[in-house]
Amino acid sequence: MVIIMNPEATRENISEVIKTIENVGLEAKIMEGAQQKIVGVIGDKTKLGSVAIGALAGVDNIVSISKSYKLASREFHPQSTVVDVAGVKIGDGNPVVMAGPCAVESRELLLEAAEIVKEGGAQFLRGGAYKPRTSPYSFQGLEVEGLKYLAEAREKTGLKVVTEVTTVEGIKPVAEYADLIQIGARNMQNFGLLKEIGKCGKPVLLKRGLSATIEEWLNAAEYIMNEGNPDVILCERGIRTYETYTRNTLDLSAVAAVKHLSHLPIIVDPSHGTGKWRMIKPMAFAAIAAGADGLITEVHQNPAKALSDGSQSLTKERYFDMMNGIKKLSRFMREENLNPIIEG
Ligand code: PEP
Ligand code: MN
């Protein structure tokens, strides 16, 4: 439930509302927009019993939230959230790009890839140190050694680091080295992991599960936020459908849906979304045109030799070409005031 205060409500009016909510053992969250002040109520609202919040001074309206997730919903938090990851803002209207190899393969390859990623203009270096592979016989990642190479690459280039965590035990080392912690598609409904991630104090990139509905995905975000971590960025990375030409079906309509249902930023992964390097550039353009807050894409110096996901990795030249187009497209959208998001 959210309590909409009228624009003239005073600080005292708001404090009185919060006090009334807390007195019955519920949690109150205040959200101040440019025009509206809103108090969100978390917990079992039957605890309010006969307490008439609507009668308190300054209260305009009470709206109950129809969704199973609350903190992640736009009903609860009408203003779009901008997540600040070590100084890089995600969701402020300027698309952010995360690029790099699927996996950290060696120190030399990673440091070289980081230079390429930096030169192309991305803000984040990606690379898995813990790889959730379909087969237990496939390369599983360099683990802590890989995290150290990522941190070294950050030192050398100034890029921020995004990398995946796959287990609760992995949270501590990953949080120590990464700026943004990735929860992969396979762990989107690993609720124990989500709860622990919610306590780790680092921003989270939450990928959509292989077969997750948008509602399940937003509930996964809710698990993280409910533990006190509001800094969640969603990532559409394709879902399983009957189509076999592509590795997954990149659901770009999820960008529009999420922008309507949630205030959280959303980025798109055209690499895992298609499985094919040829499709990365067109899907990246389409994602930005649809209103995505950024992209995450795989880049490798020599995709044919990559230890994982070479077929969906851009070479240096193709990455530069995509970035060139993305910069032009986002400049055009900004200058022409082309905002695809329909408020409300
Ligand atoms: C990845 O980004 O390296 C990855 C494994 O992605 P996903 O979880 O979307 O499959
Ligand atoms: Mn990959």
Coordinates of C-alpha atoms and ligand atoms in Angstrom, one line a residue:
M1 CA 0.0 0.0 0.0
V2 CA 1.2 3.5 -0.7
I3 CA 0.0 6.7 0.9
I4 CA 0.0 9.7 -1.5
M5 CA 0.5 12.9 0.4
N6 CA -0.9 16.1 -1.0
P7 CA 1.6 18.6 -2.4
E8 CA 1.2 21.0 0.5
A9 CA 1.8 18.3 3.2
T10 CA 4.3 19.5 5.7
R11 CA 7.3 17.5 7.2
E12 CA 5.3 17.2 10.4
N13 CA 2.3 15.7 8.5
I14 CA 4.7 13.1 6.9
S15 CA 6.3 12.3 10.3
E16 CA 2.9 11.8 11.8
V17 CA 2.0 9.3 9.0
I18 CA 5.3 7.4 9.5
K19 CA 4.9 7.3 13.2
T20 CA 1.3 5.9 12.9
I21 CA 2.6 3.2 10.6
E22 CA 5.6 2.3 12.7
N23 CA 3.4 2.2 15.9
V24 CA 1.5 -0.8 14.6
G25 CA 4.8 -2.6 13.7
L26 CA 4.9 -1.8 9.9
E27 CA 7.7 -0.4 8.0
A28 CA 7.4 3.0 6.2
K29 CA 9.5 4.2 3.3
I30 CA 9.3 7.7 2.1
M31 CA 9.8 8.6 -1.6
E32 CA 10.0 12.2 -2.6
G33 CA 9.5 13.1 -6.2
A34 CA 9.5 16.5 -7.8
Q35 CA 5.8 16.8 -7.5
Q36 CA 4.7 14.1 -5.1
K37 CA 5.6 12.8 -1.7
I38 CA 4.7 9.2 -1.2
V39 CA 4.9 6.9 1.9
G40 CA 5.2 3.2 1.1
V41 CA 4.0 0.7 3.7
I42 CA 5.7 -2.6 3.9
G43 CA 4.3 -5.5 5.8
D44 CA 0.9 -7.0 6.6
K45 CA -1.5 -4.1 6.3
T46 CA -4.2 -5.8 8.3
K47 CA -2.0 -4.7 11.3
L48 CA -3.4 -1.2 10.7
G49 CA -6.8 -2.5 12.0
S50 CA -9.1 0.5 12.5
V51 CA -6.3 3.1 12.3
A52 CA -7.6 5.6 9.7
I53 CA -4.5 6.8 7.9
G54 CA -6.7 8.5 5.4
A55 CA -7.9 10.9 8.1
L56 CA -4.4 12.1 9.0
A57 CA -3.5 15.7 8.0
G58 CA -1.8 15.9 4.5
V59 CA -2.9 12.6 3.2
D60 CA -4.4 12.8 -0.3
N61 CA -5.0 9.2 -1.2
I62 CA -4.3 5.6 -0.3
V63 CA -3.5 3.1 -3.1
S64 CA -3.2 -0.6 -2.6
I65 CA -0.5 -2.3 -4.6
S66 CA -1.9 -5.0 -6.8
K67 CA 1.4 -6.8 -7.5
S68 CA 3.1 -9.6 -5.7
Y69 CA 6.3 -7.5 -5.6
K70 CA 6.2 -4.1 -4.0
L71 CA 9.6 -2.4 -3.6
A72 CA 10.4 -3.2 -7.3
S73 CA 7.1 -1.9 -8.5
R74 CA 6.4 1.5 -10.1
E75 CA 3.2 1.8 -8.2
F76 CA 5.2 1.8 -5.0
H77 CA 8.0 4.0 -6.4
P78 CA 6.8 6.1 -9.3
Q79 CA 10.1 7.8 -10.1
S80 CA 12.6 5.9 -12.2
T81 CA 15.6 4.8 -10.1
V82 CA 19.1 5.7 -11.1
V83 CA 21.7 3.3 -9.7
D84 CA 25.1 4.7 -9.1
V85 CA 27.8 2.0 -9.5
A86 CA 31.1 3.4 -8.3
G87 CA 30.3 6.8 -9.9
V88 CA 28.7 5.5 -13.1
K89 CA 25.0 6.2 -13.3
I90 CA 22.7 3.6 -14.8
G91 CA 19.2 4.8 -15.7
D92 CA 19.9 8.5 -16.1
G93 CA 19.1 8.5 -19.8
N94 CA 22.7 7.9 -21.1
P95 CA 23.1 4.3 -22.1
V96 CA 25.9 2.5 -20.3
V97 CA 27.8 -0.3 -22.0
M98 CA 29.4 -3.3 -20.3
A99 CA 31.7 -5.4 -22.6
G100 CA 34.4 -8.0 -22.3
P101 CA 35.0 -11.7 -22.7
C102 CA 32.5 -14.3 -21.5
A103 CA 35.1 -15.7 -19.1
V104 CA 38.4 -14.4 -17.7
E105 CA 40.7 -16.8 -19.5
S106 CA 44.2 -15.5 -18.6
R107 CA 45.8 -12.3 -17.2
E108 CA 47.2 -11.3 -20.6
L109 CA 44.0 -11.8 -22.6
L110 CA 42.0 -10.0 -20.0
L111 CA 44.3 -7.0 -19.7
E112 CA 44.4 -6.7 -23.5
A113 CA 40.6 -7.1 -23.8
A114 CA 40.2 -4.4 -21.2
E115 CA 42.2 -1.9 -23.3
I116 CA 39.9 -2.7 -26.3
V117 CA 36.8 -2.3 -24.2
K118 CA 38.1 1.0 -22.9
E119 CA 39.1 2.3 -26.3
G120 CA 35.6 1.5 -27.7
G121 CA 34.0 3.6 -25.0
A122 CA 32.2 1.2 -22.7
Q123 CA 32.2 2.0 -19.0
F124 CA 32.3 -1.5 -17.6
L125 CA 34.5 -4.5 -18.2
R126 CA 32.7 -7.8 -18.0
G127 CA 34.2 -11.3 -17.5
G128 CA 33.2 -14.4 -15.5
A129 CA 35.6 -15.7 -12.9
Y130 CA 33.0 -18.3 -11.8
K131 CA 31.2 -19.8 -14.8
P132 CA 27.9 -21.5 -14.5
R133 CA 28.4 -24.0 -17.4
T134 CA 25.8 -26.4 -18.7
S135 CA 28.4 -29.2 -18.7
P136 CA 30.5 -29.9 -15.7
Y137 CA 33.4 -30.8 -18.1
S138 CA 33.4 -27.3 -19.6
F139 CA 35.8 -24.5 -18.4
Q140 CA 34.5 -23.5 -15.0
G141 CA 36.5 -20.2 -14.6
L142 CA 39.6 -19.0 -12.8
E143 CA 37.8 -18.1 -9.6
V144 CA 39.7 -15.8 -7.2
E145 CA 42.6 -15.6 -9.6
G146 CA 40.2 -14.3 -12.3
L147 CA 38.8 -11.7 -9.8
K148 CA 42.3 -10.4 -9.2
Y149 CA 42.9 -10.0 -13.0
L150 CA 39.6 -8.1 -13.2
A151 CA 40.7 -5.8 -10.4
E152 CA 44.1 -5.2 -12.1
A153 CA 42.3 -4.4 -15.4
R154 CA 40.2 -1.8 -13.5
E155 CA 43.4 -0.3 -12.0
K156 CA 44.9 0.0 -15.5
T157 CA 41.9 1.3 -17.4
G158 CA 39.5 2.9 -14.9
L159 CA 36.7 0.7 -16.2
K160 CA 34.3 -0.6 -13.6
V161 CA 34.0 -4.4 -13.1
V162 CA 30.9 -6.5 -13.4
T163 CA 31.3 -10.2 -12.7
E164 CA 29.0 -13.1 -11.7
V165 CA 28.6 -14.8 -8.4
T166 CA 27.2 -18.4 -8.4
T167 CA 27.3 -19.4 -4.8
V168 CA 26.7 -17.9 -1.3
E169 CA 30.4 -18.6 -0.5
G170 CA 31.4 -16.7 -3.6
I171 CA 29.7 -13.5 -2.5
K172 CA 32.5 -12.3 -0.2
P173 CA 35.4 -12.6 -2.7
V174 CA 33.2 -11.3 -5.6
A175 CA 32.0 -8.3 -3.5
E176 CA 35.6 -7.5 -2.6
Y177 CA 36.8 -7.2 -6.2
A178 CA 33.7 -6.3 -8.3
D179 CA 31.8 -2.9 -8.6
L180 CA 28.6 -4.6 -9.8
I181 CA 27.7 -8.2 -8.9
Q182 CA 25.9 -10.3 -11.6
I183 CA 23.3 -12.9 -10.8
G184 CA 23.1 -15.1 -13.8
A185 CA 20.1 -16.4 -15.5
R186 CA 20.5 -19.9 -13.9
N187 CA 20.4 -18.4 -10.4
M188 CA 17.6 -15.9 -10.8
Q189 CA 15.4 -18.0 -8.6
N190 CA 18.1 -19.2 -6.2
F191 CA 16.3 -17.5 -3.3
G192 CA 19.0 -18.2 -0.7
L193 CA 21.6 -16.6 -2.9
L194 CA 19.3 -13.6 -3.7
K195 CA 18.7 -13.0 0.1
E196 CA 22.4 -13.1 0.8
I197 CA 23.2 -10.8 -2.1
G198 CA 20.6 -8.4 -0.7
K199 CA 22.8 -8.0 2.4
C200 CA 26.2 -7.6 0.7
G201 CA 26.0 -3.8 0.1
K202 CA 27.0 -3.9 -3.6
P203 CA 24.8 -3.1 -6.6
V204 CA 23.4 -6.1 -8.4
L205 CA 22.9 -6.9 -12.1
L206 CA 20.0 -9.4 -12.1
K207 CA 19.7 -11.4 -15.3
R208 CA 16.3 -12.8 -16.3
G209 CA 15.9 -16.5 -15.8
L210 CA 16.0 -18.8 -18.8
S211 CA 12.2 -19.4 -18.6
A212 CA 11.2 -16.7 -16.2
T213 CA 8.1 -14.5 -16.7
I214 CA 8.5 -10.8 -16.1
E215 CA 6.6 -11.2 -12.8
E216 CA 8.9 -13.9 -11.5
W217 CA 11.9 -11.7 -12.5
L218 CA 10.6 -8.7 -10.6
N219 CA 9.9 -10.9 -7.6
A220 CA 13.5 -12.0 -7.7
A221 CA 14.5 -8.3 -7.6
E222 CA 12.1 -8.0 -4.7
Y223 CA 14.0 -10.7 -2.7
I224 CA 17.2 -8.6 -3.1
M225 CA 15.5 -5.3 -2.3
N226 CA 13.6 -6.7 0.7
E227 CA 17.0 -7.4 2.4
G228 CA 17.8 -3.7 2.2
N229 CA 19.6 -3.5 -1.1
P230 CA 17.8 -1.0 -3.4
D231 CA 20.5 -1.0 -6.1
V232 CA 19.2 -3.6 -8.6
I233 CA 19.6 -3.3 -12.4
L234 CA 17.7 -5.8 -14.5
C235 CA 19.1 -7.5 -17.6
E236 CA 17.0 -9.0 -20.3
R237 CA 19.1 -11.8 -21.9
G238 CA 16.7 -13.8 -23.9
I239 CA 14.3 -16.6 -22.9
R240 CA 13.6 -20.2 -24.0
T241 CA 11.0 -20.5 -26.7
Y242 CA 10.4 -23.1 -29.5
E243 CA 12.8 -21.1 -31.8
T244 CA 16.1 -22.9 -32.3
Y245 CA 17.8 -20.7 -34.8
T246 CA 18.9 -18.3 -32.0
R247 CA 20.3 -19.5 -28.7
N248 CA 17.4 -17.7 -26.9
T249 CA 14.6 -15.4 -28.0
L250 CA 15.6 -11.9 -27.0
D251 CA 12.5 -10.4 -25.5
L252 CA 12.9 -6.7 -26.3
S253 CA 9.3 -6.1 -25.3
A254 CA 10.4 -6.8 -21.8
V255 CA 12.1 -3.4 -21.8
A256 CA 8.8 -1.7 -22.4
A257 CA 7.0 -3.9 -19.9
V258 CA 9.6 -3.4 -17.2
K259 CA 9.7 0.3 -17.7
H260 CA 5.9 0.3 -17.1
L261 CA 5.9 -2.1 -14.2
S262 CA 9.0 -1.1 -12.4
H263 CA 11.2 1.9 -11.6
L264 CA 14.4 -0.2 -11.8
P265 CA 16.9 0.4 -14.7
I266 CA 17.1 -2.4 -17.3
I267 CA 19.9 -3.3 -19.7
V268 CA 19.9 -5.8 -22.6
D269 CA 22.4 -8.6 -23.4
P270 CA 22.2 -9.3 -27.1
S271 CA 25.1 -11.8 -26.9
H272 CA 23.3 -14.4 -24.7
G273 CA 20.0 -13.2 -26.2
T274 CA 20.8 -14.4 -29.7
G275 CA 24.0 -16.6 -29.4
K276 CA 25.1 -15.1 -32.8
W277 CA 27.6 -12.2 -33.2
R278 CA 25.9 -11.1 -36.4
M279 CA 22.8 -10.3 -34.4
I280 CA 24.4 -8.3 -31.7
K281 CA 24.6 -5.0 -33.4
P282 CA 21.0 -4.9 -34.7
M283 CA 19.6 -6.1 -31.4
A284 CA 21.8 -3.6 -29.5
F285 CA 20.4 -0.7 -31.7
A286 CA 16.9 -2.0 -31.1
A287 CA 17.4 -2.3 -27.4
I288 CA 18.5 1.4 -27.1
A289 CA 15.7 2.5 -29.4
A290 CA 13.2 0.7 -27.1
G291 CA 14.5 2.6 -24.1
A292 CA 17.0 0.2 -22.5
D293 CA 19.4 1.9 -20.1
G294 CA 22.4 0.1 -21.5
L295 CA 23.9 -3.1 -22.9
I296 CA 26.1 -5.9 -21.9
T297 CA 27.9 -7.7 -24.7
E298 CA 30.7 -10.2 -25.2
V299 CA 33.9 -9.1 -26.9
H300 CA 36.9 -11.4 -27.5
Q301 CA 40.2 -10.7 -29.4
N302 CA 39.9 -14.1 -31.1
P303 CA 36.4 -15.5 -30.8
A304 CA 37.3 -18.8 -32.6
K305 CA 39.7 -19.5 -29.7
A306 CA 37.4 -18.4 -26.9
L307 CA 37.0 -20.9 -24.0
S308 CA 33.3 -20.1 -24.0
D309 CA 30.7 -18.3 -26.1
G310 CA 33.0 -17.3 -29.0
S311 CA 30.1 -17.5 -31.5
Q312 CA 28.4 -14.6 -29.6
S313 CA 31.5 -12.5 -29.1
L314 CA 32.4 -9.4 -31.1
T315 CA 35.9 -9.0 -32.4
K316 CA 37.6 -5.7 -31.7
E317 CA 36.5 -4.2 -35.0
R318 CA 32.9 -5.3 -34.7
Y319 CA 32.8 -4.0 -31.2
F320 CA 34.1 -0.6 -32.3
D321 CA 31.5 -0.6 -35.1
M322 CA 28.7 -1.4 -32.7
M323 CA 29.8 1.3 -30.2
N324 CA 30.1 3.9 -33.0
G325 CA 26.5 3.2 -33.9
I326 CA 25.2 3.2 -30.3
K327 CA 26.9 6.6 -29.7
K328 CA 25.3 8.1 -32.8
L329 CA 21.9 6.5 -32.0
S330 CA 21.8 7.7 -28.4
R331 CA 23.0 11.2 -29.4
F332 CA 20.2 11.4 -32.0
M333 CA 17.6 10.2 -29.5
R334 CA 18.8 12.8 -27.0
E335 CA 19.0 15.7 -29.4
E336 CA 15.6 14.8 -31.0
N337 CA 14.0 14.2 -27.5
L338 CA 13.0 10.7 -28.6
N339 CA 12.0 9.0 -25.4
P340 CA 10.2 5.8 -26.1
I341 CA 9.0 5.4 -22.5
I342 CA 5.4 6.3 -21.9
E343 CA 5.0 7.6 -18.4
G344 CA 2.1 6.3 -16.3
Ligands
PEP1 C1 27.2 -14.4 -18.7 O1 26.8 -13.2 -18.7 O2 28.3 -14.8 -18.8 C2 26.1 -15.5 -18.5 C3 26.5 -16.7 -18.1 O3 24.9 -15.1 -18.8 P1 23.5 -15.7 -18.5 O4 23.4 -15.9 -17.0 O5 22.5 -14.7 -19.0 O6 23.4 -17.0 -19.3
MN2 MN 28.8 -16.0 -21.9

